[in-house]
PDB file of C-alpha atoms in Angstrom:
ATOM      1  CA  MET A 203      76.201  60.333  79.329  1.00  0.00           C
ATOM      2  CA  TYR A 204      77.541  63.177  81.497  1.00  0.00           C
ATOM      3  CA  GLU A 205      78.979  62.736  84.960  1.00  0.00           C
ATOM      4  CA  PRO A 206      77.014  64.646  87.626  1.00  0.00           C
ATOM      5  CA  ILE A 207      78.652  67.594  89.382  1.00  0.00           C
ATOM      6  CA  ARG A 208      79.861  66.535  92.811  1.00  0.00           C
ATOM      7  CA  THR A 209      81.313  69.792  94.128  1.00  0.00           C
ATOM      8  CA  LYS A 210      79.728  73.129  94.894  1.00  0.00           C
ATOM      9  CA  SER A 211      79.960  75.733  92.199  1.00  0.00           C
ATOM     10  CA  VAL A 212      82.537  78.478  92.681  1.00  0.00           C
ATOM     11  CA  HIS A 213      80.245  80.908  90.921  1.00  0.00           C
ATOM     12  CA  ARG A 214      77.689  82.992  92.762  1.00  0.00           C
ATOM     13  CA  MET A 215      74.944  85.339  91.911  1.00  0.00           C
ATOM     14  CA  ALA A 216      75.877  89.001  92.099  1.00  0.00           C
ATOM     15  CA  ASP A 217      73.265  89.709  94.780  1.00  0.00           C
ATOM     16  CA  ASP A 218      74.587  87.080  97.203  1.00  0.00           C
ATOM     17  CA  ASP A 219      77.381  89.149  98.785  1.00  0.00           C
ATOM     18  CA  ARG A 220      76.003  92.681  98.820  1.00  0.00           C
ATOM     19  CA  ASN A 221      75.825  93.000 102.589  1.00  0.00           C
ATOM     20  CA  GLN A 222      78.738  90.761 103.518  1.00  0.00           C
ATOM     21  CA  PHE A 223      81.499  93.367 103.325  1.00  0.00           C
ATOM     22  CA  PRO A 224      81.538  97.122 103.819  1.00  0.00           C
ATOM     23  CA  HIS A 225      81.499  99.446 100.864  1.00  0.00           C
ATOM     24  CA  ARG A 226      83.055 102.898 100.806  1.00  0.00           C
ATOM     25  CA  SER A 227      81.122 105.880  99.600  1.00  0.00           C
ATOM     26  CA  ARG A 228      82.251 107.990  96.652  1.00  0.00           C
ATOM     27  CA  GLU A 229      83.363 110.716  99.075  1.00  0.00           C
ATOM     28  CA  GLU A 230      85.492 108.249 101.039  1.00  0.00           C
ATOM     29  CA  GLU A 231      87.097 106.983  97.843  1.00  0.00           C
ATOM     30  CA  LEU A 232      87.868 110.546  96.738  1.00  0.00           C
ATOM     31  CA  ASP A 233      89.359 111.321 100.157  1.00  0.00           C
ATOM     32  CA  ILE A 234      91.655 108.308  99.853  1.00  0.00           C
ATOM     33  CA  GLN A 235      92.651 109.238  96.316  1.00  0.00           C
ATOM     34  CA  LEU A 236      93.279 112.872  97.239  1.00  0.00           C
ATOM     35  CA  ALA A 237      95.343 111.932 100.282  1.00  0.00           C
ATOM     36  CA  GLY A 238      97.440 109.666  98.061  1.00  0.00           C
ATOM     37  CA  HIS A 239      98.144 112.413  95.521  1.00  0.00           C
ATOM     38  CA  LEU A 240      98.980 114.871  98.285  1.00  0.00           C
ATOM     39  CA  SER A 241     101.280 112.352  99.993  1.00  0.00           C
ATOM     40  CA  ALA A 242     103.201 111.851  96.776  1.00  0.00           C
ATOM     41  CA  LEU A 243     103.382 115.627  96.318  1.00  0.00           C
ATOM     42  CA  LEU A 244     104.622 115.917  99.905  1.00  0.00           C
ATOM     43  CA  ALA A 245     107.465 113.477  99.237  1.00  0.00           C
ATOM     44  CA  VAL A 246     108.604 115.432  96.179  1.00  0.00           C
ATOM     45  CA  THR A 247     108.226 118.764  97.985  1.00  0.00           C
ATOM     46  CA  ASP A 248     110.313 117.476 100.899  1.00  0.00           C
ATOM     47  CA  GLU A 249     112.981 116.357  98.454  1.00  0.00           C
ATOM     48  CA  LEU A 250     113.010 119.789  96.841  1.00  0.00           C
ATOM     49  CA  GLY A 251     113.577 121.265 100.310  1.00  0.00           C
ATOM     50  CA  ASP A 252     110.523 123.531 100.406  1.00  0.00           C
ATOM     51  CA  ALA A 253     109.676 123.125 104.095  1.00  0.00           C
ATOM     52  CA  ALA A 254     106.919 125.761 104.214  1.00  0.00           C
ATOM     53  CA  ALA A 255     104.979 124.226 101.334  1.00  0.00           C
ATOM     54  CA  ALA A 256     105.584 120.723 102.702  1.00  0.00           C
ATOM     55  CA  ASP A 257     104.053 121.707 106.036  1.00  0.00           C
ATOM     56  CA  LEU A 258     100.938 123.048 104.312  1.00  0.00           C
ATOM     57  CA  ILE A 259     100.576 119.848 102.313  1.00  0.00           C
ATOM     58  CA  ALA A 260     101.183 117.703 105.409  1.00  0.00           C
ATOM     59  CA  ARG A 261      98.368 119.507 107.253  1.00  0.00           C
ATOM     60  CA  GLN A 262      95.920 118.675 104.462  1.00  0.00           C
ATOM     61  CA  VAL A 263      97.028 115.030 104.350  1.00  0.00           C
ATOM     62  CA  ALA A 264      96.568 114.796 108.132  1.00  0.00           C
ATOM     63  CA  ARG A 265      93.083 116.303 107.821  1.00  0.00           C
ATOM     64  CA  LEU A 266      92.080 113.793 105.136  1.00  0.00           C
ATOM     65  CA  ARG A 267      93.615 110.730 106.782  1.00  0.00           C
ATOM     66  CA  GLY A 268      93.054 111.643 110.404  1.00  0.00           C
ATOM     67  CA  ALA A 269      96.733 111.084 111.195  1.00  0.00           C
ATOM     68  CA  PRO A 270      99.960 112.891 110.347  1.00  0.00           C
ATOM     69  CA  PRO A 271     101.653 111.642 107.175  1.00  0.00           C
ATOM     70  CA  ALA A 272     105.002 109.926 106.989  1.00  0.00           C
ATOM     71  CA  ARG A 273     107.584 112.440 105.852  1.00  0.00           C
ATOM     72  CA  HIS A 274     110.226 111.839 103.205  1.00  0.00           C
ATOM     73  CA  ALA A 275     113.394 110.724 104.979  1.00  0.00           C
ATOM     74  CA  GLY A 276     115.944 110.263 102.207  1.00  0.00           C
ATOM     75  CA  LEU A 277     117.059 112.150  99.136  1.00  0.00           C
ATOM     76  CA  THR A 278     117.219 110.427  95.775  1.00  0.00           C
ATOM     77  CA  GLY A 279     119.535 112.931  94.168  1.00  0.00           C
ATOM     78  CA  ALA A 280     117.134 113.366  91.254  1.00  0.00           C
ATOM     79  CA  ASP A 281     117.401 116.312  88.902  1.00  0.00           C
ATOM     80  CA  PRO A 282     115.534 119.311  90.391  1.00  0.00           C
ATOM     81  CA  ARG A 283     113.851 120.045  87.045  1.00  0.00           C
ATOM     82  CA  ALA A 284     112.503 116.491  86.931  1.00  0.00           C
ATOM     83  CA  LEU A 285     111.286 116.847  90.506  1.00  0.00           C
ATOM     84  CA  HIS A 286     109.513 120.118  89.654  1.00  0.00           C
ATOM     85  CA  ARG A 287     107.835 118.457  86.661  1.00  0.00           C
ATOM     86  CA  ARG A 288     106.737 115.545  88.827  1.00  0.00           C
ATOM     87  CA  ALA A 289     105.441 117.878  91.540  1.00  0.00           C
ATOM     88  CA  HIS A 290     103.552 119.919  88.943  1.00  0.00           C
ATOM     89  CA  ALA A 291     101.860 116.776  87.605  1.00  0.00           C
ATOM     90  CA  LEU A 292     100.983 115.558  91.103  1.00  0.00           C
ATOM     91  CA  ALA A 293      99.570 118.959  92.070  1.00  0.00           C
ATOM     92  CA  GLY A 294      97.465 118.868  88.900  1.00  0.00           C
ATOM     93  CA  ARG A 295      96.051 115.467  89.823  1.00  0.00           C
ATOM     94  CA  ALA A 296      95.316 116.676  93.345  1.00  0.00           C
ATOM     95  CA  LEU A 297      93.581 119.736  91.892  1.00  0.00           C
ATOM     96  CA  VAL A 298      91.289 117.579  89.739  1.00  0.00           C
ATOM     97  CA  VAL A 299      90.290 115.352  92.658  1.00  0.00           C
ATOM     98  CA  ALA A 300      89.885 118.330  95.010  1.00  0.00           C
ATOM     99  CA  ALA A 301      87.591 120.002  92.496  1.00  0.00           C
ATOM    100  CA  SER A 302      85.614 116.779  92.156  1.00  0.00           C
ATOM    101  CA  ARG A 303      85.025 116.564  95.890  1.00  0.00           C
ATOM    102  CA  ALA A 304      84.565 120.346  96.275  1.00  0.00           C
ATOM    103  CA  ASP A 305      87.511 120.741  98.670  1.00  0.00           C
ATOM    104  CA  THR A 306      88.348 124.417  98.219  1.00  0.00           C
ATOM    105  CA  ALA A 307      91.321 124.465 100.595  1.00  0.00           C
ATOM    106  CA  VAL A 308      93.134 121.664  98.775  1.00  0.00           C
ATOM    107  CA  ALA A 309      92.175 123.046  95.361  1.00  0.00           C
ATOM    108  CA  ILE A 310      93.736 126.408  96.238  1.00  0.00           C
ATOM    109  CA  LEU A 311      96.836 124.733  97.677  1.00  0.00           C
ATOM    110  CA  ALA A 312      97.243 122.524  94.597  1.00  0.00           C
ATOM    111  CA  ALA A 313      96.836 125.475  92.221  1.00  0.00           C
ATOM    112  CA  GLU A 314      99.430 127.458  94.184  1.00  0.00           C
ATOM    113  CA  ARG A 315     101.848 124.516  94.046  1.00  0.00           C
ATOM    114  CA  MET A 316     101.310 124.200  90.291  1.00  0.00           C
ATOM    115  CA  ASP A 317     102.108 127.901  89.893  1.00  0.00           C
ATOM    116  CA  ALA A 318     105.221 127.586  92.062  1.00  0.00           C
ATOM    117  CA  HIS A 319     106.563 124.640  90.081  1.00  0.00           C
ATOM    118  CA  THR A 320     105.766 126.316  86.773  1.00  0.00           C
ATOM    119  CA  ALA A 321     107.699 129.384  87.922  1.00  0.00           C
ATOM    120  CA  ALA A 322     110.628 127.210  89.032  1.00  0.00           C
ATOM    121  CA  LEU A 323     110.776 125.575  85.614  1.00  0.00           C
ATOM    122  CA  GLY A 324     110.200 128.631  83.464  1.00  0.00           C
ATOM    123  CA  GLU A 325     107.149 129.274  81.345  1.00  0.00           C
ATOM    124  CA  ASP A 326     107.765 127.064  78.309  1.00  0.00           C
ATOM    125  CA  SER A 327     109.261 123.977  79.944  1.00  0.00           C
ATOM    126  CA  LEU A 328     105.977 122.226  80.800  1.00  0.00           C
ATOM    127  CA  VAL A 329     104.637 122.106  77.250  1.00  0.00           C
ATOM    128  CA  GLY A 330     104.569 118.463  76.234  1.00  0.00           C
ATOM    129  CA  ALA A 331     105.799 117.287  79.639  1.00  0.00           C
ATOM    130  CA  PRO A 332     104.788 113.729  80.563  1.00  0.00           C
TER     131      PRO A 332
END
C-alpha cells in the first residue's frame, strides 16, 4: 500500500551531534556580546570626536577580543544629539552585560559613558528615548 523509504532520513536524534562541534561557555558568549556592544559604542564615540573616551573603550575591547578593535574611519554626519542617544543606549546595554559577567572595569566605564552622554543631552532629553 505504501512505498518503502529509499533514502536516509534527514532527521536525527538530538544526542547524535553533541560532541561533533565545539560549544562556547556562557562566559565566552557574554564576552562576545560585551565586545560587540563596546565596539558599537566605540564607533559612535569616535564619530562624536571624544578621543579620550574612545581610547578607554578600545582598551576594553582589545582585552575582551585579544586584538585591537577596528576604529571608525568615516563620519556619517549624523545629528550629535542622535549620536549621544545612541551612545547612551549602547553604554546601557554594555553595562547590563558587564554586570552579568561581573566585569567591574567595563561596568564602571559604561556607567561613566552613560553619565557623560546624559550630561551632553541635558537631563530631560532621555525620557522616552528609543
